[in-house]
Short mmCIF file of C-alpha atoms in Angstrom, two decimals:
data_model
loop_
_atom_site.label_atom_id
_atom_site.label_comp_id
_atom_site.label_asym_id
_atom_site.label_seq_id
_atom_site.Cartn_x
_atom_site.Cartn_y
_atom_site.Cartn_z
CA MET F 1 124.15 153.10 109.63
CA ILE F 2 122.28 154.92 112.37
CA LYS F 3 123.87 157.96 114.01
CA VAL F 4 124.55 157.99 117.80
CA THR F 5 124.46 161.38 119.50
CA THR F 6 125.75 163.27 122.45
CA ALA F 7 123.45 165.38 124.57
CA HIS F 8 124.68 168.48 122.79
CA GLU F 9 124.16 166.99 119.31
CA MET F 10 120.62 165.92 120.18
CA MET F 11 119.89 169.41 121.60
CA ASP F 12 121.04 170.86 118.27
CA ILE F 13 118.66 168.54 116.42
CA ASP F 14 115.77 169.52 118.67
CA ARG F 15 116.63 173.19 118.24
CA ALA F 16 116.90 173.00 114.49
CA ALA F 17 113.59 171.10 114.20
CA ILE F 18 111.89 173.93 116.01
CA ASN F 19 113.69 176.98 114.61
CA ARG F 20 114.54 175.88 111.03
CA TYR F 21 111.72 173.52 110.22
CA GLY F 22 108.92 175.17 112.26
CA ILE F 23 107.94 172.20 114.40
CA VAL F 24 106.40 173.53 117.55
CA GLY F 25 108.11 172.28 120.79
CA THR F 26 104.84 171.21 122.38
CA GLU F 27 104.11 169.10 119.31
CA LEU F 28 107.49 167.31 119.62
CA MET F 29 106.69 166.72 123.35
CA GLU F 30 103.18 165.40 122.44
CA ARG F 31 104.72 162.95 119.90
CA ALA F 32 107.32 161.87 122.40
CA GLY F 33 104.62 161.16 125.01
CA LEU F 34 102.47 159.27 122.43
CA ALA F 35 105.42 157.09 121.45
CA CYS F 36 105.97 156.11 125.06
CA VAL F 37 102.31 155.39 125.57
CA LYS F 38 102.35 153.17 122.47
CA LYS F 39 105.21 151.21 123.95
CA VAL F 40 103.51 150.92 127.28
CA ASN F 41 100.42 149.47 125.59
CA GLU F 42 102.51 147.07 123.61
CA ILE F 43 104.48 145.66 126.53
CA TYR F 44 102.67 146.29 129.83
CA LYS F 45 99.10 145.15 130.53
CA VAL F 46 98.82 147.13 133.70
CA GLN F 47 96.26 149.38 135.39
CA ASN F 48 98.32 151.22 138.00
CA ILE F 49 100.90 153.62 136.66
CA TYR F 50 103.25 155.89 138.54
CA VAL F 51 104.86 158.66 136.47
CA LEU F 52 107.94 160.42 137.96
CA CYS F 53 108.40 163.82 136.39
CA GLY F 54 111.41 166.19 136.59
CA GLY F 55 111.44 169.96 136.16
CA GLY F 56 112.67 170.04 132.61
CA ASN F 57 111.54 168.75 129.23
CA ASN F 58 111.87 165.15 130.29
CA GLY F 59 109.30 165.90 132.95
CA GLY F 60 107.18 167.55 130.27
CA ASP F 61 107.19 164.31 128.36
CA GLY F 62 106.16 162.61 131.53
CA PHE F 63 103.09 164.88 132.08
CA VAL F 64 102.03 164.07 128.45
CA ILE F 65 102.25 160.39 129.13
CA ALA F 66 100.31 160.70 132.40
CA ARG F 67 97.56 162.70 130.68
CA ILE F 68 97.16 160.27 127.80
CA LEU F 69 97.19 157.20 130.01
CA HIS F 70 94.70 158.84 132.40
CA GLY F 71 92.44 159.50 129.47
CA GLU F 72 92.66 155.82 128.54
CA GLY F 73 91.19 154.90 131.88
CA ARG F 74 94.35 153.91 133.68
CA ASP F 75 94.92 154.65 137.43
CA VAL F 76 97.75 157.25 137.00
CA LYS F 77 99.55 159.09 139.72
CA ALA F 78 102.25 161.63 138.77
CA PHE F 79 104.99 162.81 141.07
CA ILE F 80 106.96 166.12 140.40
CA SER F 81 110.50 166.69 141.58
CA VAL F 82 110.30 170.60 141.75
CA PRO F 83 107.70 173.08 142.89
CA ALA F 84 105.18 173.61 140.10
CA SER F 85 106.04 177.38 140.18
CA LYS F 86 109.54 176.55 138.92
CA LEU F 87 108.30 174.84 135.67
CA LYS F 88 108.92 176.71 132.43
CA GLY F 89 107.99 176.50 128.78
CA ASP F 90 106.64 173.33 127.28
CA ALA F 91 107.02 171.43 130.57
CA LYS F 92 104.83 173.98 132.30
CA THR F 93 102.27 173.84 129.47
CA ASN F 94 101.93 170.09 129.81
CA TYR F 95 101.82 170.19 133.60
CA ILE F 96 98.74 172.48 133.28
CA ARG F 97 97.20 170.24 130.70
CA ALA F 98 97.65 167.16 132.83
CA LYS F 99 96.14 168.86 135.87
CA LYS F 100 93.16 170.03 133.83
CA ALA F 101 92.72 166.46 132.54
CA GLY F 102 92.33 165.25 136.05
CA VAL F 103 95.73 163.68 136.66
CA GLU F 104 96.73 163.60 140.38
CA ILE F 105 100.10 165.14 140.84
CA PHE F 106 102.12 164.88 144.05
CA PRO F 107 105.48 166.14 145.32
CA ILE F 108 108.17 163.58 144.59
CA LYS F 109 109.01 163.12 148.33
CA SER F 110 105.56 161.67 148.89
CA LEU F 111 106.60 158.67 146.80
CA LEU F 112 109.02 157.69 149.61
CA THR F 113 106.10 157.43 152.03
CA LEU F 114 104.07 155.06 149.91
CA SER F 115 104.04 151.41 150.94
CA SER F 116 106.11 149.13 148.74
CA SER F 117 103.16 146.78 148.60
CA LEU F 118 101.50 149.20 146.14
CA PHE F 119 104.22 148.50 143.64
CA HIS F 120 104.12 145.09 142.02
CA LYS F 121 104.45 143.49 138.67
CA ARG F 122 100.90 144.55 137.71
CA SER F 123 101.89 148.23 138.15
CA LEU F 124 104.35 150.31 136.11
CA ILE F 125 106.74 153.12 136.99
CA ILE F 126 107.50 155.57 134.23
CA ASP F 127 110.85 157.44 134.75
CA ALA F 128 110.77 160.94 133.37
CA LEU F 129 112.93 162.65 136.00
CA PHE F 130 116.06 163.53 134.00
CA GLY F 131 116.77 163.43 130.34
CA THR F 132 119.89 163.77 128.24
CA GLY F 133 120.83 167.14 129.67
CA LEU F 134 121.89 165.91 133.14
CA SER F 135 125.30 167.45 133.89
CA LYS F 136 125.85 166.83 137.63
CA ASP F 137 125.57 164.03 140.09
CA ILE F 138 122.15 163.28 141.60
CA ARG F 139 121.88 163.81 145.32
CA SER F 140 119.18 163.48 148.07
CA PRO F 141 116.23 163.52 148.02
CA LEU F 142 116.12 162.38 144.44
CA SER F 143 118.80 159.75 145.06
CA ASP F 144 116.50 158.34 147.76
CA VAL F 145 113.65 158.10 145.21
CA ILE F 146 115.93 156.32 142.75
CA ASN F 147 117.08 153.91 145.36
CA LYS F 148 113.53 153.09 146.28
CA VAL F 149 112.47 152.62 142.61
CA ASN F 150 115.42 150.22 142.09
CA ARG F 151 114.29 148.11 145.08
CA LEU F 152 110.71 147.80 144.00
CA SER F 153 109.31 144.91 142.01
CA SER F 154 107.40 147.05 139.54
CA PRO F 155 108.85 147.20 135.92
CA VAL F 156 110.26 150.51 134.96
CA LEU F 157 110.04 152.34 131.60
CA SER F 158 112.50 155.27 131.18
CA VAL F 159 111.76 158.23 128.97
CA ASP F 160 114.69 159.09 126.62
CA ILE F 161 117.35 157.74 128.99
CA PRO F 162 117.37 156.29 132.45
CA SER F 163 117.55 159.08 134.98
CA GLY F 164 121.13 159.35 136.28
CA ILE F 165 122.90 158.01 133.27
CA SER F 166 125.21 160.32 131.31
CA SER F 167 123.99 160.37 127.75
CA ASP F 168 127.57 161.04 126.53
CA THR F 169 129.57 158.34 128.41
CA GLY F 170 127.09 155.91 129.90
CA GLN F 171 128.50 156.56 133.41
CA VAL F 172 126.29 156.73 136.47
CA MET F 173 125.94 160.28 137.75
CA GLY F 174 125.89 159.40 141.44
CA TYR F 175 122.59 157.33 141.30
CA ALA F 176 120.69 155.94 138.33
CA ILE F 177 117.28 154.27 137.53
CA ARG F 178 117.55 150.65 136.37
CA ALA F 179 115.00 150.46 133.58
CA ASP F 180 113.51 147.43 132.02
CA HIS F 181 112.82 149.37 128.87
CA THR F 182 113.81 152.81 127.51
CA VAL F 183 112.08 154.73 124.72
CA THR F 184 114.38 157.36 123.19
CA PHE F 185 113.55 159.81 120.35
CA GLY F 186 115.05 160.28 116.90
CA LEU F 187 118.48 158.68 117.56
CA PRO F 188 120.16 156.59 120.20
CA LYS F 189 122.54 158.32 122.53
CA ARG F 190 126.03 157.17 123.43
CA GLY F 191 124.93 156.41 126.95
CA HIS F 192 122.43 153.88 125.78
CA LEU F 193 125.22 151.76 124.23
CA LEU F 194 128.23 152.23 126.50
CA TYR F 195 128.47 150.42 129.82
CA PRO F 196 127.20 150.70 132.52
CA GLY F 197 124.52 152.82 130.79
CA ALA F 198 123.62 149.97 128.42
CA GLU F 199 122.79 147.74 131.33
CA TYR F 200 120.62 150.38 133.08
CA THR F 201 118.78 151.11 129.74
CA GLY F 202 117.40 147.64 129.46
CA SER F 203 115.66 147.00 126.07
CA LEU F 204 115.92 150.10 123.85
CA SER F 205 113.30 151.49 121.50
CA ILE F 206 114.01 154.38 119.11
CA ALA F 207 110.84 156.33 118.36
CA ASP F 208 110.27 158.40 115.26
CA ILE F 209 108.72 161.65 116.45
CA GLY F 210 109.11 163.59 113.23
CA PHE F 211 112.61 164.98 113.25
CA PRO F 212 113.65 165.88 109.75
CA GLN F 213 115.74 163.07 108.12
CA LYS F 214 118.38 165.53 107.16
CA LEU F 215 119.00 166.32 110.83
CA LEU F 216 119.22 162.65 111.75
CA THR F 217 121.90 161.80 109.09
CA SER F 218 124.10 164.88 109.44
CA SER F 219 127.80 164.27 108.86
CA LYS F 220 128.52 166.49 111.88
CA ILE F 221 127.48 163.57 114.00
CA LYS F 222 130.71 161.51 114.08
CA VAL F 223 129.49 158.25 115.74
CA ASP F 224 127.53 155.52 114.08
CA LEU F 225 126.03 152.19 115.22
CA ILE F 226 126.94 149.21 113.03
CA GLN F 227 123.93 147.12 112.01
CA LYS F 228 123.24 143.99 109.83
CA ALA F 229 122.41 146.07 106.75
CA ASP F 230 125.78 147.81 107.00
CA ALA F 231 127.61 144.45 107.12
CA LEU F 232 125.68 143.30 104.02
CA SER F 233 126.61 146.44 102.12
CA LEU F 234 130.33 145.86 102.86
CA MET F 235 130.36 142.22 102.05
CA PRO F 236 133.08 141.36 99.39
CA GLN F 237 131.74 139.87 96.15
CA ARG F 238 132.85 136.43 94.83
CA PRO F 239 133.00 136.61 91.04
CA LYS F 240 132.28 133.30 89.26
CA ASP F 241 135.59 133.51 87.36
CA SER F 242 137.68 134.26 90.48
CA HIS F 243 140.56 132.19 91.86
CA LYS F 244 142.48 132.06 95.14
CA GLY F 245 144.71 135.01 94.04
CA THR F 246 141.58 137.09 93.68
CA TYR F 247 140.98 137.09 97.46
CA GLY F 248 144.52 138.04 98.57
CA HIS F 249 147.41 136.49 100.49
CA VAL F 250 147.80 137.26 104.18
CA LEU F 251 151.10 136.82 106.08
CA ILE F 252 150.56 136.37 109.78
CA ILE F 253 153.64 136.89 111.93
CA ALA F 254 152.68 134.94 115.03
CA GLY F 255 153.60 132.22 117.51
CA SER F 256 156.43 131.35 119.91
CA ARG F 257 157.25 128.48 122.15
CA GLY F 258 154.20 127.83 124.30
CA LYS F 259 151.97 130.19 122.22
CA THR F 260 151.33 128.25 119.00
CA GLY F 261 147.61 128.23 119.32
CA ALA F 262 147.32 131.97 118.77
CA ALA F 263 148.93 131.77 115.35
CA LEU F 264 146.84 128.77 114.29
CA MET F 265 143.53 130.42 115.38
CA ALA F 266 144.30 133.63 113.54
CA ALA F 267 145.18 131.81 110.46
CA LYS F 268 142.14 129.55 110.46
CA ALA F 269 139.81 132.47 111.09
CA CYS F 270 141.54 134.27 108.17
CA LEU F 271 140.81 131.43 105.72
CA ARG F 272 137.21 130.94 106.99
CA THR F 273 136.60 134.68 106.39
CA GLY F 274 137.50 134.34 102.76
CA ALA F 275 141.19 135.02 102.31
CA GLY F 276 142.62 133.15 99.27
CA LEU F 277 145.95 132.27 100.87
CA VAL F 278 147.33 132.41 104.31
CA THR F 279 150.96 131.99 105.36
CA ILE F 280 152.07 131.89 108.97
CA GLY F 281 155.56 133.36 109.65
CA ILE F 282 156.98 131.46 112.61
CA PRO F 283 160.27 130.95 114.48
CA ASP F 284 162.32 128.40 112.55
CA SER F 285 162.72 126.13 115.56
CA LEU F 286 158.91 125.57 115.75
CA VAL F 287 158.39 124.50 112.14
CA ASP F 288 157.99 120.81 112.99
CA THR F 289 155.39 121.67 115.67
CA PHE F 290 153.34 123.77 113.27
CA GLN F 291 153.78 121.53 110.27
CA ALA F 292 151.95 118.70 112.15
CA ARG F 293 148.94 120.95 112.78
CA VAL F 294 148.39 122.93 109.63
CA THR F 295 146.30 121.85 106.69
CA GLU F 296 145.25 124.71 104.31
CA GLU F 297 147.74 127.18 105.78
CA MET F 298 151.33 127.57 104.60
CA ILE F 299 154.43 128.08 106.79
CA LEU F 300 157.26 130.63 106.39
CA PRO F 301 160.25 129.67 108.62
CA LEU F 302 161.83 132.74 110.14
CA PRO F 303 165.12 133.31 111.98
CA ASP F 304 164.77 132.83 115.63
CA LYS F 305 166.86 133.16 118.79
CA ASP F 306 167.01 129.32 119.42
CA ASN F 307 164.50 129.77 122.20
CA GLY F 308 161.29 129.63 120.12
CA THR F 309 160.97 133.38 119.63
CA LEU F 310 161.62 135.51 116.53
CA SER F 311 164.89 137.29 115.92
CA SER F 312 165.04 140.80 114.41
CA ALA F 313 166.99 139.05 111.62
CA ALA F 314 163.54 137.96 110.36
CA VAL F 315 162.70 141.51 109.11
CA PRO F 316 164.35 141.24 105.67
CA VAL F 317 162.90 137.81 105.07
CA ILE F 318 159.42 139.05 105.90
CA LEU F 319 159.79 142.12 103.75
CA LYS F 320 161.05 140.08 100.74
CA PHE F 321 157.97 137.82 101.10
CA LEU F 322 155.64 140.70 101.18
CA GLU F 323 157.28 142.27 98.08
CA LYS F 324 156.75 139.19 96.00
CA ARG F 325 153.59 137.51 97.43
CA GLY F 326 151.89 139.23 100.33
CA ASP F 327 148.81 141.59 100.25
CA VAL F 328 148.31 142.02 104.04
CA LEU F 329 150.60 141.70 107.08
CA ALA F 330 149.26 140.69 110.49
CA ILE F 331 151.62 140.91 113.46
CA GLY F 332 151.27 139.89 117.11
CA PRO F 333 149.35 136.82 118.14
CA GLY F 334 151.60 134.97 120.53
CA ILE F 335 154.98 136.34 119.37
CA SER F 336 156.03 136.99 122.97
CA ASN F 337 157.62 140.20 124.13
CA ASP F 338 161.21 141.39 124.52
CA LYS F 339 163.47 144.10 123.07
CA GLU F 340 164.26 142.11 119.88
CA ILE F 341 160.52 141.57 119.25
CA SER F 342 160.03 145.27 119.76
CA ALA F 343 162.73 146.09 117.20
CA LEU F 344 161.20 143.65 114.67
CA VAL F 345 157.70 145.10 115.05
CA CYS F 346 158.82 148.73 114.76
CA GLU F 347 160.95 147.97 111.68
CA LEU F 348 158.00 146.21 109.99
CA ILE F 349 155.65 149.06 110.71
CA LYS F 350 158.12 151.54 109.13
CA ARG F 351 159.00 149.39 106.05
CA SER F 352 155.90 147.40 105.17
CA ASN F 353 154.41 148.12 101.71
CA VAL F 354 151.09 146.46 102.45
CA PRO F 355 148.37 147.20 105.09
CA ILE F 356 149.20 146.01 108.60
CA VAL F 357 146.98 144.57 111.41
CA ILE F 358 148.64 144.68 114.88
CA ASP F 359 147.35 142.82 117.94
CA ALA F 360 148.46 141.29 121.22
CA ASP F 361 152.19 141.14 121.65
CA GLY F 362 152.68 143.29 118.53
CA LEU F 363 150.94 146.07 120.50
CA ASN F 364 152.98 145.46 123.64
CA ALA F 365 156.13 145.79 121.46
CA ILE F 366 155.24 149.40 120.63
CA ALA F 367 153.74 150.45 124.01
CA GLY F 368 156.83 152.36 124.85
CA ASP F 369 156.73 154.51 121.78
CA THR F 370 153.57 154.71 119.72
CA SER F 371 155.02 157.50 117.59
CA VAL F 372 156.34 154.75 115.31
CA LEU F 373 152.82 154.30 114.01
CA LYS F 374 152.92 157.66 112.28
CA LYS F 375 156.07 156.47 110.42
CA SER F 376 154.24 153.77 108.52
CA GLY F 377 153.88 154.25 104.82
CA ALA F 378 151.00 151.73 104.78
CA PRO F 379 147.60 151.82 106.58
CA VAL F 380 147.74 150.41 110.07
CA ILE F 381 144.89 148.78 112.03
CA ILE F 382 145.50 148.19 115.81
CA THR F 383 143.18 145.95 117.87
CA PRO F 384 143.88 146.48 121.59
CA HIS F 385 141.75 145.38 124.50
CA SER F 386 141.46 147.78 127.46
CA GLY F 387 144.68 146.58 129.10
CA GLU F 388 146.66 146.89 125.94
CA MET F 389 145.14 150.25 125.26
CA ALA F 390 146.25 151.48 128.76
CA ARG F 391 149.81 150.43 127.93
CA LEU F 392 149.59 152.28 124.62
CA LEU F 393 148.61 155.30 126.59
CA ASN F 394 151.61 154.79 128.89
CA GLY F 395 149.42 153.85 131.75
CA LYS F 396 147.53 157.11 131.51
CA ALA F 397 144.17 155.45 131.06
CA GLU F 398 142.16 157.21 133.78
CA ASN F 399 139.52 158.22 131.32
CA LEU F 400 139.59 155.10 129.13
CA GLN F 401 136.53 153.33 130.65
CA ASP F 402 134.86 156.64 131.55
CA ASP F 403 134.94 157.92 127.94
CA ARG F 404 135.93 155.13 125.60
CA ILE F 405 134.65 156.85 122.45
CA ASN F 406 136.60 160.07 122.80
CA THR F 407 139.75 158.24 123.99
CA ALA F 408 139.56 156.05 120.92
CA ILE F 409 138.95 158.98 118.49
CA SER F 410 141.80 161.02 120.05
CA PHE F 411 144.32 158.16 119.78
CA ALA F 412 143.34 157.29 116.20
CA LYS F 413 143.67 160.89 115.04
CA LYS F 414 147.01 161.35 116.92
CA THR F 415 148.61 158.18 115.53
CA LYS F 416 146.87 158.19 112.12
CA THR F 417 145.79 154.58 112.74
CA TYR F 418 142.49 152.70 112.54
CA LEU F 419 141.76 151.71 116.13
CA VAL F 420 139.60 148.81 117.11
CA LEU F 421 139.14 149.14 120.84
CA LYS F 422 137.85 145.78 121.95
CA GLY F 423 135.39 145.60 124.81
CA ALA F 424 131.71 145.92 125.58
CA PRO F 425 130.96 147.39 123.12
CA THR F 426 133.90 147.46 120.70
CA ILE F 427 134.62 150.92 119.33
CA ILE F 428 136.26 151.55 115.94
CA ALA F 429 137.86 154.88 115.38
CA ALA F 430 139.40 156.36 112.16
CA PRO F 431 142.07 159.03 111.66
CA SER F 432 139.32 161.18 110.24
CA GLY F 433 137.62 161.41 113.68
CA ASP F 434 134.72 159.18 112.64
CA SER F 435 133.88 156.31 114.99
CA PHE F 436 131.58 153.29 115.09
CA ILE F 437 129.96 151.32 117.88
CA ASN F 438 129.57 147.58 117.29
CA SER F 439 126.18 145.99 118.04
CA THR F 440 127.14 142.38 118.22
CA GLY F 441 128.90 140.13 120.74
CA ASN F 442 128.41 138.68 124.23
CA PRO F 443 130.18 138.14 127.54
CA GLY F 444 131.05 134.59 126.52
CA MET F 445 133.61 135.98 124.13
CA SER F 446 135.71 137.13 127.09
CA THR F 447 138.04 134.16 126.69
CA ALA F 448 141.53 133.34 125.42
CA GLY F 449 142.00 133.53 121.67
CA THR F 450 139.02 135.57 120.63
CA GLY F 451 141.29 138.47 119.82
CA ASP F 452 143.45 136.30 117.59
CA VAL F 453 140.25 135.27 115.70
CA LEU F 454 139.39 138.92 115.11
CA THR F 455 142.89 139.55 113.76
CA GLY F 456 142.43 136.86 111.20
CA MET F 457 139.00 138.12 110.24
CA ILE F 458 139.98 141.75 109.68
CA SER F 459 143.07 140.71 107.84
CA ALA F 460 140.96 138.50 105.51
CA PHE F 461 138.68 141.40 104.56
CA LEU F 462 141.71 143.61 103.91
CA ALA F 463 143.06 140.89 101.57
CA GLN F 464 139.76 140.84 99.71
CA GLY F 465 140.09 144.57 98.87
CA LEU F 466 138.16 146.36 101.58
CA SER F 467 139.49 149.61 102.88
CA PRO F 468 141.10 149.54 106.35
CA LEU F 469 137.98 151.23 107.81
CA ASP F 470 135.50 148.88 106.11
CA ALA F 471 137.59 145.82 106.94
CA SER F 472 137.56 146.83 110.60
CA ILE F 473 133.77 147.51 110.61
CA LEU F 474 132.85 144.25 108.86
CA GLY F 475 135.35 142.21 110.76
CA VAL F 476 134.24 143.40 114.15
CA TYR F 477 130.48 143.01 113.37
CA MET F 478 130.92 139.49 111.99
CA HIS F 479 133.29 138.46 114.83
CA GLY F 480 130.65 139.51 117.38
CA HIS F 481 127.83 137.90 115.36
CA ALA F 482 129.80 134.65 115.21
CA GLY F 483 130.22 134.81 118.95
CA ASP F 484 126.40 135.27 119.32
CA ILE F 485 125.72 132.30 117.12
CA ALA F 486 128.25 130.13 118.95
CA ALA F 487 126.78 131.24 122.31
CA GLU F 488 123.36 130.10 121.22
CA LYS F 489 124.70 126.56 120.81
CA LYS F 490 127.37 126.36 123.50
CA GLY F 491 126.17 128.88 126.00
CA GLU F 492 128.17 131.86 127.12
CA HIS F 493 129.98 129.99 129.94
CA SER F 494 131.31 127.26 127.68
CA LEU F 495 132.23 129.42 124.65
CA ILE F 496 135.79 129.18 123.44
CA ALA F 497 137.54 130.92 120.53
CA SER F 498 137.49 127.93 118.21
CA ASP F 499 133.70 127.92 118.53
CA ILE F 500 133.71 131.32 117.00
CA ILE F 501 135.74 130.17 114.03
CA LYS F 502 133.29 127.29 113.46
CA ALA F 503 130.43 129.74 113.45
CA ILE F 504 131.93 132.09 110.77
CA PRO F 505 130.21 130.21 107.91
CA SER F 506 126.85 130.62 109.60
CA VAL F 507 127.45 134.40 109.89
CA PHE F 508 128.00 134.68 106.19
CA ARG F 509 124.82 132.78 105.47
CA SER F 510 122.76 134.77 107.97
CA ILE F 511 123.91 138.13 106.48
CA ILE F 512 123.82 137.28 102.75
CA LYS F 513 120.48 135.30 102.75
#
């Protein structure tokens, strides 16, 4: 996996590279500039280049870029956001070098007076105004510059991170550059991957500028980006002498009158993801409805309240089944929501002897008291979307979208659960404080039933022997990948949950090949 940093963590890496490993700061800046120039030459066949430089190290990178491109014969104009007298350290050094090399450098305000006709698709704007250290909102006149850049037709390449995006949360700090491409150094930052920062980042390139590998893989950095190689490393093996019992038995407590589809999708996804056996625990009055629709799945009739919803009297029946046959318990898809359902879910959490996956109505059932999660004797995975997460936080979700990673980590640690916070992107957080950002999925997956599919997939990997954390990581990655494959065939607008289930075999083939 590749680490994902905060601004402070990246600053520590930079400082350690200089102080502990003896890499000169100006050399790191030179390498950063060269990496950006390399990307410019790969992507943009342009002659006119405008480099916007701030007063810090990001601006220093910009001066390196301007000098190198000027030396290549490009028509380069640089614009500086502070008086040159205020520049310090490596940024000042590279400002002086750029001036000596003949680069024209103007005050940033003069950019506002230039005619928009000078900026077109055959010119390029390089944004080196603010880097990862931005800590306060951008105001005029720089906000005016950013607004003008965003209105122009010229492509934009941002250095390290688009100016105005928080590197820790991805939030817009008042105003922000919309880049077509961003070149960052060493490791990606959280703000590149979290929205809206991910949208402002455009295409992201991660340049190796010589940071020691030990710094880039430090266990002190608690967030990782899930990639295809990680999915391959977690993939359960299929021994030639195996049988259906080898791959586990999942009991899915799901469904109620009017919500039978959720149970069926979770079960089908579970089987497609490799579980050996799947049983759906359903209200007794719905058995005939389900029996007509299942094929490979089995049915466990459970006591209901004669209205198509489960009764709390189902608890001992479920526990007896798990004691004899079950390896994983999944609770929630379509079970409805009332006091008796809440009592059933809470009792199962406290008494289950097998790992539990909780989604949908199962989460709503515990929204009033999440302390029950800490009473489980078995590992618990919960998979809320943002609305469900807000309910789990008792409506106190002001910071949920502003800082999804820290919110997820805090909740996982507090409740001792494995939290899969669904969204763009999905975040996985463990009780240890480690967290993971998923790199797959698309907007077409914002449709009914996709969460039920994910429940089935994670449950299947648990049944095949993966740890709760690994089952969550692999399930989330493959779920998003299946959605991407389905979207290629169906388009994002037409994508439905059953398309994702149909794409699961293709995901296995694409990862294992």
